[in-house]
Short mmCIF file of C-alpha atoms in Angstrom, two decimals:
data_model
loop_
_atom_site.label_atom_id
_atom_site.label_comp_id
_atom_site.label_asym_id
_atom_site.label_seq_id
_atom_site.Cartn_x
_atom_site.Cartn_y
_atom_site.Cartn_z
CA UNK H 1 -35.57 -20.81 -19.34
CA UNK H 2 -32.58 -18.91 -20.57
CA UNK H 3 -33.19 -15.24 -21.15
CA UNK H 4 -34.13 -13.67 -24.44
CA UNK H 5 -31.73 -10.98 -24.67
CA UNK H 6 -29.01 -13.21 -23.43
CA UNK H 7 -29.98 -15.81 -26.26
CA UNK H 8 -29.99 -13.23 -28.93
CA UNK H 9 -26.52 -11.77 -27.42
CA UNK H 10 -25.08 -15.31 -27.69
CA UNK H 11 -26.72 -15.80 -31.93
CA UNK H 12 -24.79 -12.77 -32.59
CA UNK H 13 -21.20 -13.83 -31.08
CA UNK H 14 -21.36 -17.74 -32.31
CA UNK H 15 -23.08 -17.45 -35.93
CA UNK H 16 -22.96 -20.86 -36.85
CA UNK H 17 -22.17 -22.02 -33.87
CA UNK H 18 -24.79 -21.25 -31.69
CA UNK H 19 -26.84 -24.30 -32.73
CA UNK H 20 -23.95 -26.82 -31.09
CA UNK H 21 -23.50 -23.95 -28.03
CA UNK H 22 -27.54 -23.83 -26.93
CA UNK H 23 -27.57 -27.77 -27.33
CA UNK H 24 -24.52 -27.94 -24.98
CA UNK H 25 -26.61 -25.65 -22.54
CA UNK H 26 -29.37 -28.54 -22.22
CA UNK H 27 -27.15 -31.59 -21.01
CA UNK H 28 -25.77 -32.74 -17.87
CA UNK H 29 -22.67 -31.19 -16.62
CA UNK H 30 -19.49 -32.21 -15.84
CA UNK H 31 -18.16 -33.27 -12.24
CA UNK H 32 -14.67 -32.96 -11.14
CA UNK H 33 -12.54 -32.92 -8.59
CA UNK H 34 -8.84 -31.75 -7.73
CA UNK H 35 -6.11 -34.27 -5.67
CA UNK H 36 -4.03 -32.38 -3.04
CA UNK H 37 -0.69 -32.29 -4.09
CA UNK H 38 0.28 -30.93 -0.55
CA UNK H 39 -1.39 -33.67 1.82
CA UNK H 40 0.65 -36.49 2.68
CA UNK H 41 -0.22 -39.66 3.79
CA UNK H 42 1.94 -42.19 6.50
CA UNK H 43 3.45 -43.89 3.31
CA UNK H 44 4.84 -40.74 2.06
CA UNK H 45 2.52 -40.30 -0.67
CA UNK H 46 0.52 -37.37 -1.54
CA UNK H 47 -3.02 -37.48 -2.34
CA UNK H 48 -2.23 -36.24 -5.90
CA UNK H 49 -0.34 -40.08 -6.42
CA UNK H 50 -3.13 -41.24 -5.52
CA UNK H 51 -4.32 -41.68 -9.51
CA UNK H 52 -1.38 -41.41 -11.18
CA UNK H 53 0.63 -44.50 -8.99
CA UNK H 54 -2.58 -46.36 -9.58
CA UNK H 55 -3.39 -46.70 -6.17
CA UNK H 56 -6.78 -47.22 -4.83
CA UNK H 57 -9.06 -44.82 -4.78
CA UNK H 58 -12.86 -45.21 -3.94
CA UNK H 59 -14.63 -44.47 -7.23
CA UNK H 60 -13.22 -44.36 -11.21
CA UNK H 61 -11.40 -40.92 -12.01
CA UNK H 62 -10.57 -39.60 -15.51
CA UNK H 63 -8.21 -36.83 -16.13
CA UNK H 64 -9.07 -33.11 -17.06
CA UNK H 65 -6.80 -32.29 -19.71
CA UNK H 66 -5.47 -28.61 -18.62
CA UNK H 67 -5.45 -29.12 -14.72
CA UNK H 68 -2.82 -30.94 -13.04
CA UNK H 69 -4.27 -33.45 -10.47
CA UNK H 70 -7.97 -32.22 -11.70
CA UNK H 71 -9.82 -35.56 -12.28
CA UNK H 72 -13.53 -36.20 -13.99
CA UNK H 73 -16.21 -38.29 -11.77
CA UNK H 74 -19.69 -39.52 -12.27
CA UNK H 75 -21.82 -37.73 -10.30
CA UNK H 76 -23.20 -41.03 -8.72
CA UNK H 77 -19.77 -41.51 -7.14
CA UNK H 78 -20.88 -38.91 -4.49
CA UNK H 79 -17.11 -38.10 -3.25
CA UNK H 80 -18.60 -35.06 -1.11
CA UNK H 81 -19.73 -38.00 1.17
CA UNK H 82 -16.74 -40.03 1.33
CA UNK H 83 -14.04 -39.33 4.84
CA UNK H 84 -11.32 -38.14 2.02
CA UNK H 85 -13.49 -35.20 1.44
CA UNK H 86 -13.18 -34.07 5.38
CA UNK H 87 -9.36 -34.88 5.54
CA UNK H 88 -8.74 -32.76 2.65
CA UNK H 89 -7.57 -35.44 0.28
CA UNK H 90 -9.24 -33.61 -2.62
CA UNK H 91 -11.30 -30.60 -3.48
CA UNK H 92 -14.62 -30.78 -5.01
CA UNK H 93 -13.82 -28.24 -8.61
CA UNK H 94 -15.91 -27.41 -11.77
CA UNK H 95 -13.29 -28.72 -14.18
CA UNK H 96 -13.23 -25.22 -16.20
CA UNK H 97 -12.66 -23.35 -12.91
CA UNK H 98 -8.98 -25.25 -12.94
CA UNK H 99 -7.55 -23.55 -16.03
CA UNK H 100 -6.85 -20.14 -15.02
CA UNK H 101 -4.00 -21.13 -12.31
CA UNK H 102 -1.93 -23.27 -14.39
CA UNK H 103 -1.67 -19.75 -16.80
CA UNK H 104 -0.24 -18.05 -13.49
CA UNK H 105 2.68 -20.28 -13.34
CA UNK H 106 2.68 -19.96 -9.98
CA UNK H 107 6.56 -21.71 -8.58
CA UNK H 108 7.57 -22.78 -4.98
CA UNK H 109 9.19 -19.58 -2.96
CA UNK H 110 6.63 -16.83 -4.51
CA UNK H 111 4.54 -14.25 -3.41
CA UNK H 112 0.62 -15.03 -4.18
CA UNK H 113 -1.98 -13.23 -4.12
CA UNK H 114 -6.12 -14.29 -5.00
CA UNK H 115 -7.56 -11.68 -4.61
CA UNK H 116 -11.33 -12.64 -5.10
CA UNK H 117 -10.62 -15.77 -3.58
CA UNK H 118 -14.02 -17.47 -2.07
CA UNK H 119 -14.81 -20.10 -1.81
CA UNK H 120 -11.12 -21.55 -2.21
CA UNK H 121 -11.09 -23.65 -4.81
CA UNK H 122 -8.03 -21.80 -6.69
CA UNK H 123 -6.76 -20.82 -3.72
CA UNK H 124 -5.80 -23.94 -2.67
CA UNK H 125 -4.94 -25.26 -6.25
CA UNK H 126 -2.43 -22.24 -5.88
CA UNK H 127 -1.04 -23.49 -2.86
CA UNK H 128 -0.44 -26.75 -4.40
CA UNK H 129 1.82 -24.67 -6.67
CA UNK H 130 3.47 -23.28 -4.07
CA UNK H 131 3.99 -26.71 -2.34
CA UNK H 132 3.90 -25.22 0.79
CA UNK H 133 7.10 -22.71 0.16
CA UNK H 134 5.80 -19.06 -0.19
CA UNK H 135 3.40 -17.16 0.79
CA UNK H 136 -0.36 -16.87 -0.47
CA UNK H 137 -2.55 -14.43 0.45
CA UNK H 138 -6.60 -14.99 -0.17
CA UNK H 139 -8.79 -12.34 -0.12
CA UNK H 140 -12.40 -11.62 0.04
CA UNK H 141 -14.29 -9.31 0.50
CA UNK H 142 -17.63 -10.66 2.03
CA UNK H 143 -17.28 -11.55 5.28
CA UNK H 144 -19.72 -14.99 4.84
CA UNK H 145 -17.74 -16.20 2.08
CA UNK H 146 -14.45 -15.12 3.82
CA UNK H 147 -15.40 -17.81 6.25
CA UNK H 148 -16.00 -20.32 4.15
CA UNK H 149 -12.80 -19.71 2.25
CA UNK H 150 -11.07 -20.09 5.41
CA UNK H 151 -12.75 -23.45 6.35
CA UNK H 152 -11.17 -24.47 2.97
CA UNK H 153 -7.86 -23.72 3.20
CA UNK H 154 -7.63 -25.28 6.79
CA UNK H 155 -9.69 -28.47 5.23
CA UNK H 156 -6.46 -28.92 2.54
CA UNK H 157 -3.94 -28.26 4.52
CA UNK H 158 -2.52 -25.31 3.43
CA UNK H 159 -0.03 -23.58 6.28
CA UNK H 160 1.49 -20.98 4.30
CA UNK H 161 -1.69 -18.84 3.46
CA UNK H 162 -3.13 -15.72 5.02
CA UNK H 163 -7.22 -15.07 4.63
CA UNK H 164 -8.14 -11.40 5.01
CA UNK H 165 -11.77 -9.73 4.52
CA UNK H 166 -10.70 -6.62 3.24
CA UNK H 167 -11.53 -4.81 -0.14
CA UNK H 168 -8.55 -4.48 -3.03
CA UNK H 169 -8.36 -0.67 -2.49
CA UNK H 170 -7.51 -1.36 0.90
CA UNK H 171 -4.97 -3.94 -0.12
CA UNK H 172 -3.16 -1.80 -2.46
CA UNK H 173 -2.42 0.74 0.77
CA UNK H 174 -0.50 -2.44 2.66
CA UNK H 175 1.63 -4.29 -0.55
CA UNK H 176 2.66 -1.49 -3.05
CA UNK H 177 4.64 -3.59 -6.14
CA UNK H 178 4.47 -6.59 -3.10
CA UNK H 179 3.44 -9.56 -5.32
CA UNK H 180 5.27 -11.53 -7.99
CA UNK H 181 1.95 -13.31 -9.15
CA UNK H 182 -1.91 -12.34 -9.04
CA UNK H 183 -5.43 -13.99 -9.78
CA UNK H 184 -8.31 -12.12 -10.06
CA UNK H 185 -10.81 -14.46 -10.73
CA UNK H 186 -13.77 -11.65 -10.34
CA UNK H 187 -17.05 -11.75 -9.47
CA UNK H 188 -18.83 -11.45 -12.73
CA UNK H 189 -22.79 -12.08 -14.53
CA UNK H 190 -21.92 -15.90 -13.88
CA UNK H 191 -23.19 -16.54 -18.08
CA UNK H 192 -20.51 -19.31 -18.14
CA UNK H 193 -22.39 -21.20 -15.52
CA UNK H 194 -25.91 -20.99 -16.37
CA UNK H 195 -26.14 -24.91 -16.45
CA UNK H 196 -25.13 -25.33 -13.24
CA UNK H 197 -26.37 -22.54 -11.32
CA UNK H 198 -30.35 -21.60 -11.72
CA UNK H 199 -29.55 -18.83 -9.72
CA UNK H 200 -27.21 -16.84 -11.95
CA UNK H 201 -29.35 -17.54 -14.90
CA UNK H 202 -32.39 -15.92 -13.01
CA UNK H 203 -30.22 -12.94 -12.05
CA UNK H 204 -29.04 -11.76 -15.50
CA UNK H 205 -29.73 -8.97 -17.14
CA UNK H 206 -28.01 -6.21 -19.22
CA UNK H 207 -27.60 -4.14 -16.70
CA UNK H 208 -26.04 -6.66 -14.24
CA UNK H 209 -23.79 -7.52 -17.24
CA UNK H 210 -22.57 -4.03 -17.23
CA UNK H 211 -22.57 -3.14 -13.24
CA UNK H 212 -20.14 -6.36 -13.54
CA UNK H 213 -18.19 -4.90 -15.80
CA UNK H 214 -17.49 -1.90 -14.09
CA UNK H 215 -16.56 -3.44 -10.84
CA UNK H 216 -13.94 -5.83 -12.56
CA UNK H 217 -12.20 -3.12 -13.76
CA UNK H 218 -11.88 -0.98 -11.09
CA UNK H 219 -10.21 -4.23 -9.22
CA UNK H 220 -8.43 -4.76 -12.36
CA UNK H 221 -7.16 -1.06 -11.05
CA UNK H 222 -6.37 -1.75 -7.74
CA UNK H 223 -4.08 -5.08 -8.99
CA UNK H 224 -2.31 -3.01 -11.11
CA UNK H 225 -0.44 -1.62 -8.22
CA UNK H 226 -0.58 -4.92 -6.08
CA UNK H 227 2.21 -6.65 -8.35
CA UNK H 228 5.81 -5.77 -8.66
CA UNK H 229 7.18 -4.98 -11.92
CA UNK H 230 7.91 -8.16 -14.32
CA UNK H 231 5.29 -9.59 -12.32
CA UNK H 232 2.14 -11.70 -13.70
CA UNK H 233 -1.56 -11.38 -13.98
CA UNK H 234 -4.23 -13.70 -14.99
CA UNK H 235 -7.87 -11.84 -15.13
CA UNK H 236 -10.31 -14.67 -14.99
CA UNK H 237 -14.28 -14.68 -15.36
CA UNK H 238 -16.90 -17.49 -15.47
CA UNK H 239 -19.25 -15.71 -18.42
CA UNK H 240 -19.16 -14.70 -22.09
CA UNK H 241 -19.80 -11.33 -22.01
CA UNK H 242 -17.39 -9.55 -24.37
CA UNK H 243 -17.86 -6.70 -22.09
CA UNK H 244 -16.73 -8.33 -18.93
CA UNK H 245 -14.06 -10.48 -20.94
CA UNK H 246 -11.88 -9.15 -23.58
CA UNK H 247 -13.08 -5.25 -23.15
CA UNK H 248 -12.30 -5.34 -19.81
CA UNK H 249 -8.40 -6.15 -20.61
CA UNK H 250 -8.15 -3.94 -23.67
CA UNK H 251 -9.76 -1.21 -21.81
CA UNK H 252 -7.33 -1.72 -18.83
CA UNK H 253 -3.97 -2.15 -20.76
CA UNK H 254 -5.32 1.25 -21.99
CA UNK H 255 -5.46 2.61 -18.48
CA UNK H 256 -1.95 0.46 -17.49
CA UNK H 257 0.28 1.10 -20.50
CA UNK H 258 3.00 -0.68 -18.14
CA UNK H 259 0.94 -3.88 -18.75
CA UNK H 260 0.78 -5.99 -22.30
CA UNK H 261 -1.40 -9.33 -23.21
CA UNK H 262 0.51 -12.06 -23.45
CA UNK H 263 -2.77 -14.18 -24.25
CA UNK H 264 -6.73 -14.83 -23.85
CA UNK H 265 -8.12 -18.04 -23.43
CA UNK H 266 -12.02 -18.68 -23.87
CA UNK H 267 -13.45 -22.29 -22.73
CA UNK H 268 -16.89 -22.67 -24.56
CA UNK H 269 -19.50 -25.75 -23.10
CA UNK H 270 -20.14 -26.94 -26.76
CA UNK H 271 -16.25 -27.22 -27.03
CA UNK H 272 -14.95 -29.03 -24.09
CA UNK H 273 -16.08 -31.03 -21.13
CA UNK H 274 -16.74 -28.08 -18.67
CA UNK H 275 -18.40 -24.95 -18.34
CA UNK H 276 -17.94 -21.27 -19.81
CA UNK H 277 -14.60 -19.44 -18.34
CA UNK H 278 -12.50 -16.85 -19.65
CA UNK H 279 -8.89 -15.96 -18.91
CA UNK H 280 -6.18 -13.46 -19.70
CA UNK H 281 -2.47 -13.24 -19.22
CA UNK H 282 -1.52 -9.98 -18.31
CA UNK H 283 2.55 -8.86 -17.57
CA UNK H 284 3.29 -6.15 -16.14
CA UNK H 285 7.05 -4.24 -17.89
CA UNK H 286 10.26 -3.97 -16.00
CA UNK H 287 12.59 -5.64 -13.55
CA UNK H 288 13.57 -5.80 -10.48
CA UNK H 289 17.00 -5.70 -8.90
CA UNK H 290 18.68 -8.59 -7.79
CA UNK H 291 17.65 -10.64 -5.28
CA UNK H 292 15.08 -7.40 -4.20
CA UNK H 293 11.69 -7.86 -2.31
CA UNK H 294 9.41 -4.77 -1.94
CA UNK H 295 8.00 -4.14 1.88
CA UNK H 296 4.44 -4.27 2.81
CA UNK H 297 3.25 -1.38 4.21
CA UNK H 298 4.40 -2.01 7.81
CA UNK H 299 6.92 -4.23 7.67
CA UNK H 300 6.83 -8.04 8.53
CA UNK H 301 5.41 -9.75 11.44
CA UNK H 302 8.19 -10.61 14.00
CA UNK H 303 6.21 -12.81 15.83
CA UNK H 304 5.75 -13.19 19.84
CA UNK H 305 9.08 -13.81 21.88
CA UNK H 306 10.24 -17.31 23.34
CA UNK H 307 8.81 -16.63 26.40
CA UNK H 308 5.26 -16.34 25.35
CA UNK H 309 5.20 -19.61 23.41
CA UNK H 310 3.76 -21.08 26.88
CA UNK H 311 4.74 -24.91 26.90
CA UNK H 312 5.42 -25.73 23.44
CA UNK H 313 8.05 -27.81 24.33
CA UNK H 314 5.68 -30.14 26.40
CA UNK H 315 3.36 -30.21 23.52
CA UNK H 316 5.75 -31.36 21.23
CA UNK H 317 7.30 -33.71 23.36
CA UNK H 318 3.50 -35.46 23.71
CA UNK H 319 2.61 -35.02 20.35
CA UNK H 320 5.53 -35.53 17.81
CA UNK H 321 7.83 -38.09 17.68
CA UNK H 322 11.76 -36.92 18.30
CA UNK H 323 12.70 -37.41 14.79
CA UNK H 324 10.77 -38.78 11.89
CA UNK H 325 11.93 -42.24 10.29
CA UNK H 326 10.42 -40.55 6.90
CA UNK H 327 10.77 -37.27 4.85
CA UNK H 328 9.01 -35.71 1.90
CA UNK H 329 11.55 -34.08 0.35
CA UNK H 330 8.69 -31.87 -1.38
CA UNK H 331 6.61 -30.53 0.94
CA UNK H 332 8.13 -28.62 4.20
CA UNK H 333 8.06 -30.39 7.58
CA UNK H 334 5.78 -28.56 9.64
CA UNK H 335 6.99 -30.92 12.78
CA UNK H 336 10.44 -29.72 12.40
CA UNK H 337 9.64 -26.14 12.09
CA UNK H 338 7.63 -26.14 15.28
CA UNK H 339 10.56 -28.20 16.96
CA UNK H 340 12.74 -25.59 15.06
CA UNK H 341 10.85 -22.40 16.69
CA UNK H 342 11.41 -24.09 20.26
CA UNK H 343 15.04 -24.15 19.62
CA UNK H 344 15.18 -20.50 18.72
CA UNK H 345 15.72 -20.80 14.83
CA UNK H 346 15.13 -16.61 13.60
CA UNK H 347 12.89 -18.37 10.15
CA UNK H 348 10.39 -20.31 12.51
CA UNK H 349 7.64 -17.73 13.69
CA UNK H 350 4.88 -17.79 15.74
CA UNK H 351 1.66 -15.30 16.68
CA UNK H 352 -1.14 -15.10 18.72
CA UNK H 353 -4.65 -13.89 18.37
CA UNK H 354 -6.16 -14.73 21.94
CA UNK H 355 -5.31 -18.33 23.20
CA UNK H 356 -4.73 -19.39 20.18
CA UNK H 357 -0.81 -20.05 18.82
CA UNK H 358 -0.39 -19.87 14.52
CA UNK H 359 2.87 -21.15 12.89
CA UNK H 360 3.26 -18.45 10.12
CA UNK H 361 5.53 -18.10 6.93
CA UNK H 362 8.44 -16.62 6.82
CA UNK H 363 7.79 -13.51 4.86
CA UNK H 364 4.13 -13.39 6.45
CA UNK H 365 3.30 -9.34 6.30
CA UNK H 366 2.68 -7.22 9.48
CA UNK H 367 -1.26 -7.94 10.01
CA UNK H 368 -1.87 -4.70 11.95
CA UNK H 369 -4.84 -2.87 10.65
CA UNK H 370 -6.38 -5.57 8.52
CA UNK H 371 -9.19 -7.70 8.81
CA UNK H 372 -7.49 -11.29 9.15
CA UNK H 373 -9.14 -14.84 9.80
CA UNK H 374 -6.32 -17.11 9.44
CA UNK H 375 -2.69 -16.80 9.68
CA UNK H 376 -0.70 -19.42 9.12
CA UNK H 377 -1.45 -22.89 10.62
CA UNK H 378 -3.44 -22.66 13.87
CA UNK H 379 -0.88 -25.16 15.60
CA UNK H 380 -3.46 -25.23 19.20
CA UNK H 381 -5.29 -23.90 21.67
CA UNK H 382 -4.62 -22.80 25.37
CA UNK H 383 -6.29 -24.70 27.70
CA UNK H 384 -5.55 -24.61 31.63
CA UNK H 385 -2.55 -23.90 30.95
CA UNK H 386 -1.70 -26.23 28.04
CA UNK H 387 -1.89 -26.40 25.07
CA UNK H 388 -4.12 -28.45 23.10
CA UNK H 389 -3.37 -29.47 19.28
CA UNK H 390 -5.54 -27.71 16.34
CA UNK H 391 -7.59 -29.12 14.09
CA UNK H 392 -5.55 -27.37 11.35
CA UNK H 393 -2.66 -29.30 12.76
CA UNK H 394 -4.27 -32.65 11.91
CA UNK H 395 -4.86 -31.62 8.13
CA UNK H 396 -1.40 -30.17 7.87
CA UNK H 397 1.15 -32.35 9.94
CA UNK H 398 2.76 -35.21 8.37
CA UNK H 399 1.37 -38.41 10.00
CA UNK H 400 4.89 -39.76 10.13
CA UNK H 401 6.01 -37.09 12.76
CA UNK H 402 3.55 -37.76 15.09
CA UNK H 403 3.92 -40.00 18.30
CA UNK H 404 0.30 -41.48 18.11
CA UNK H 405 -1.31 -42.25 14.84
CA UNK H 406 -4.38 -44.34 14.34
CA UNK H 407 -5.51 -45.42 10.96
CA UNK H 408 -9.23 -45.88 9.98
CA UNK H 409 -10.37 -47.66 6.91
CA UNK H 410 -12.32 -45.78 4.70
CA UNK H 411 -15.08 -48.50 4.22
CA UNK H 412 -15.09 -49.17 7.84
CA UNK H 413 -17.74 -47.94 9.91
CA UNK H 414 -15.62 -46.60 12.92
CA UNK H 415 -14.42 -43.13 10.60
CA UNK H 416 -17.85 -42.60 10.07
CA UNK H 417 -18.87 -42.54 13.19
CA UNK H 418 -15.54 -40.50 14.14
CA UNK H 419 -16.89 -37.87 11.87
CA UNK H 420 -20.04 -37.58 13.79
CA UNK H 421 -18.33 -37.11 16.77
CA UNK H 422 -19.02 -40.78 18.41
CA UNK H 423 -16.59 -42.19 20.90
CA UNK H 424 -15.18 -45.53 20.54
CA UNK H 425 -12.82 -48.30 21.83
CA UNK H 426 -9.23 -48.22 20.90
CA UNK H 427 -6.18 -50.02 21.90
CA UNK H 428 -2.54 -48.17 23.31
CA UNK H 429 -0.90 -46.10 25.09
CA UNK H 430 -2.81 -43.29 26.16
CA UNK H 431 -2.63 -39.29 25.17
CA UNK H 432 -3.28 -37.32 21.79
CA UNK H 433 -3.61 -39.24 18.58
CA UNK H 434 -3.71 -38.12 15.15
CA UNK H 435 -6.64 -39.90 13.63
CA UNK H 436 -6.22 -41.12 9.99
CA UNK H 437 -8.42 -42.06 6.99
CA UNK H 438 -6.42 -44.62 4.67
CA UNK H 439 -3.38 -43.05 6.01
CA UNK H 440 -4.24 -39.60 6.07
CA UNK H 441 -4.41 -36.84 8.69
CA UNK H 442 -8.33 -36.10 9.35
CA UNK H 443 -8.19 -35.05 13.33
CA UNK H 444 -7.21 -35.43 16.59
CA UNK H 445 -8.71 -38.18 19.60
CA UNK H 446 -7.45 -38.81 22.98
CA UNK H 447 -7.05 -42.19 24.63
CA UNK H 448 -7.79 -42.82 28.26
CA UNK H 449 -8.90 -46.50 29.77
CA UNK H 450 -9.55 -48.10 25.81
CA UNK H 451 -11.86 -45.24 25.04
CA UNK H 452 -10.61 -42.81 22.46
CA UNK H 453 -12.32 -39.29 23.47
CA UNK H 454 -13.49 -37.22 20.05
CA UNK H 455 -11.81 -33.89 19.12
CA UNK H 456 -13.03 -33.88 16.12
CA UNK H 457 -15.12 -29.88 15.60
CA UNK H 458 -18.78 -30.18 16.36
CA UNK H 459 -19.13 -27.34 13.96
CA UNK H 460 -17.39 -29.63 11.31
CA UNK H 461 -19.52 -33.28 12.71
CA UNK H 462 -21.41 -35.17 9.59
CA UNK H 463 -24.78 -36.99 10.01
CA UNK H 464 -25.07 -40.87 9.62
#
């Protein structure tokens, strides 16, 4: 049962409309789901070809109109079950929830920032934007969700991202004018998803409509000072309060007289095939010099010194292969950047929280005084004295660079029982394999005596 108040609200906005909007409210929703433009098979295809090449793909996929790579299912097609879901061959996307990045224009080489980022789902569809050349910061600020935001970007791959659990006020202190783009999907009264979540519908009320609004605009605020001048904004929500929508950017352009609309998007459920969303452009006036970058707050991260890098060198030497036959031209080569950091190339970088060793961006900020939970790509982990390769590493790496790759059919039985953390018979040579699904990366094994041990995370393990 929808609420009264919220009914009468919505008679008032639509006029005639509202008929064809409350009947919307009633049916099935849609499913989608989002191809990874940034994970690359053995073939040299992304997952993103996947549909438009034609190649095979488990279940029938029909496109969403304003999303690149964004893809309609049928819900019986279940692709949260299927081994491309764990190797991060696609993410699981209300189609709606795809517009507001595309408005970003988000280009390789940029500074990112979501800053109300959980769970990860435009996160990631930014860093398919950035094709893995930039940096992207995700933010958020509950710790639970932080987590789970993190789990996502390491399940797609994505190397050039930072996760923090910090609040935006606290943000603003470390990247004054840092930023050349900014999402702020916020948190909001969740109208726009009624259908899909009972939860949010039991929740509402006119007060929570208005406690919303206040906290969207005072991280509206706190953006405001995150992005450098000429710089772009897109405000996002998932409801259709006017309050939390279109008076939230007039009153803040108000407030930010630096800042003009360049446009406002609604998505109505009686209009298209997806839910309620609501997004704004938002530039901010001015330019910048030249080829100039504004500092985070303390500087950049110089990362540890040759000497504490332990024995890379024997790590790549067992895992990659000395030079790849292949090379996707679009996507960086994370195997050449490690074998680039071992060499002493001043752009490779690498840190270290504990025993554990992260590849990170370039331009990746000082992290001192913030709450981080991944930096970078976690490349391994110390163990007696060597180093042993990360799960992250499997989603990222591409296939082709490494020395031992076995390839699972999807339909098979053997992946399955990979993902529940079974051991198995295997043929070759032994040491560290990168075990594939249809060609792409979805963990690590190790061979000994024609039993391949499982590395695959017991925290990640599926049930049969």
């Amino acid at each position: 049962m929808l609420p009264e108040l919220f009914l009468n609200r919505m008679r008032e906005m639509l006029g005639d409309e509202y008929g064809e909007f409350a009947e919307s409210l009633k049916q099935e929703r849609y499913h989608a789901l989002r191809l990874n433009a940034v994970k690359i098979n053995r073939n040299q295809k992304s997952a993103a070809e996947l549909a438009v090449k034609g190649l095979e793909l488990p279940f029938d996929l029909l496109p969403v109109e304003w999303a690149e790579n964004g893809y309609y299912y049928d819900r019986s097609a279940q692709p949260g079950r299927h081994p491309y879901h764990e190797a991060g061959v696609y993410y699981i996307q209300e189609p709606s929830a795809m517009a507001p990045v595309p408005m970003l224009e988000v280009k390789p080489g940029e500074r990112v920032l979501d800053l109300c980022a959980a769970p990860g789902g435009k996160s990631t569809q930014l860093a398919a934007a950035l094709m893995g050349d930039g940096l992207l910061i995700c933010n958020e600020i509950n710790p639970q969700r932080a987590k789970i935001l993190s789990a996502n970007i390491e399940r797609m791959g994505v190397w050039n991202a930072c996760v923090t659990n910090e609040t935006p006020e606290r943000l603003s202190e470390f990247f004054p004018e840092y930023f050349d783009k900014i999402l702020v999907d916020a948190p909001c009264s969740g109208e726009g998803m009624f259908r899909k979540n009972e939860e949010a519908c039991a929740e509402w009320s006119p007060e929570n409509v208005e406690m919303c609004a206040a906290r969207q605009a005072c991280i509206l605020d706190e953006a405001a000072g995150l992005l450098r001048r000429g710089g772009r904004l897109v405000y996002s929500t998932c409801t259709f309060s006017e309050a939390e929508n279109e008076g939230n950017v007039e009153s803040f352009v108000k407030r930010h007289p630096e800042f003009r609309v360049l446009s406002m998007k609604r998505l109505w459920p009686h209009k298209i095939k997806g839910e309620g969303h609501f997004a704004a452009i938002l530039l901010k006036e001015g330019e910048i010099a030249g080829a100039y970058r504004s500092m985070p707050l303390n500087g950049f991260e110089k990362g540890i010194s040759p000497n504490e890098l332990g024995d890379l060198a024997g790590f790549a030497d067992e895992l990659l292969l000395d030079k790849s036959p292949f090379k996707c031209k679009s996507i960086p080569d994370i195997a050449d950047k490690i074998r680039g950091g071992i060499k002493g190339d001043n752009s490779v970088r690498f840190i270290k929280f504990g025993d554990n060793l992260y590849l990170i961006p370039e331009e990746m900020p000082s992290l001192k005084g913030l709450r981080v939970l991944r930096a970078g790509l976690h490349i391994g982990m110390l163990r007696r004295n060597r180093l042993e390769p990360a799960h992250a590493l499997a989603l990222a790496i591409n296939p082709s660079e490494v020395r031992h790759v076995l390839d699972l059919d999807s339909s098979a039985d053997t992946i399955m029982q990979y993902l529940n953390g079974q051991t198995f018979t295997a043929d070759g040579e032994k040491g560290w394999y990168l075990v594939c699904v249809d060609g792409f990366g979805a963990g690590w094994g190790k061979l000994a005596g024609g039993i391949m041990k499982n590395h695959y995370p017991k925290g990640l393990r599926i049930n049969l």
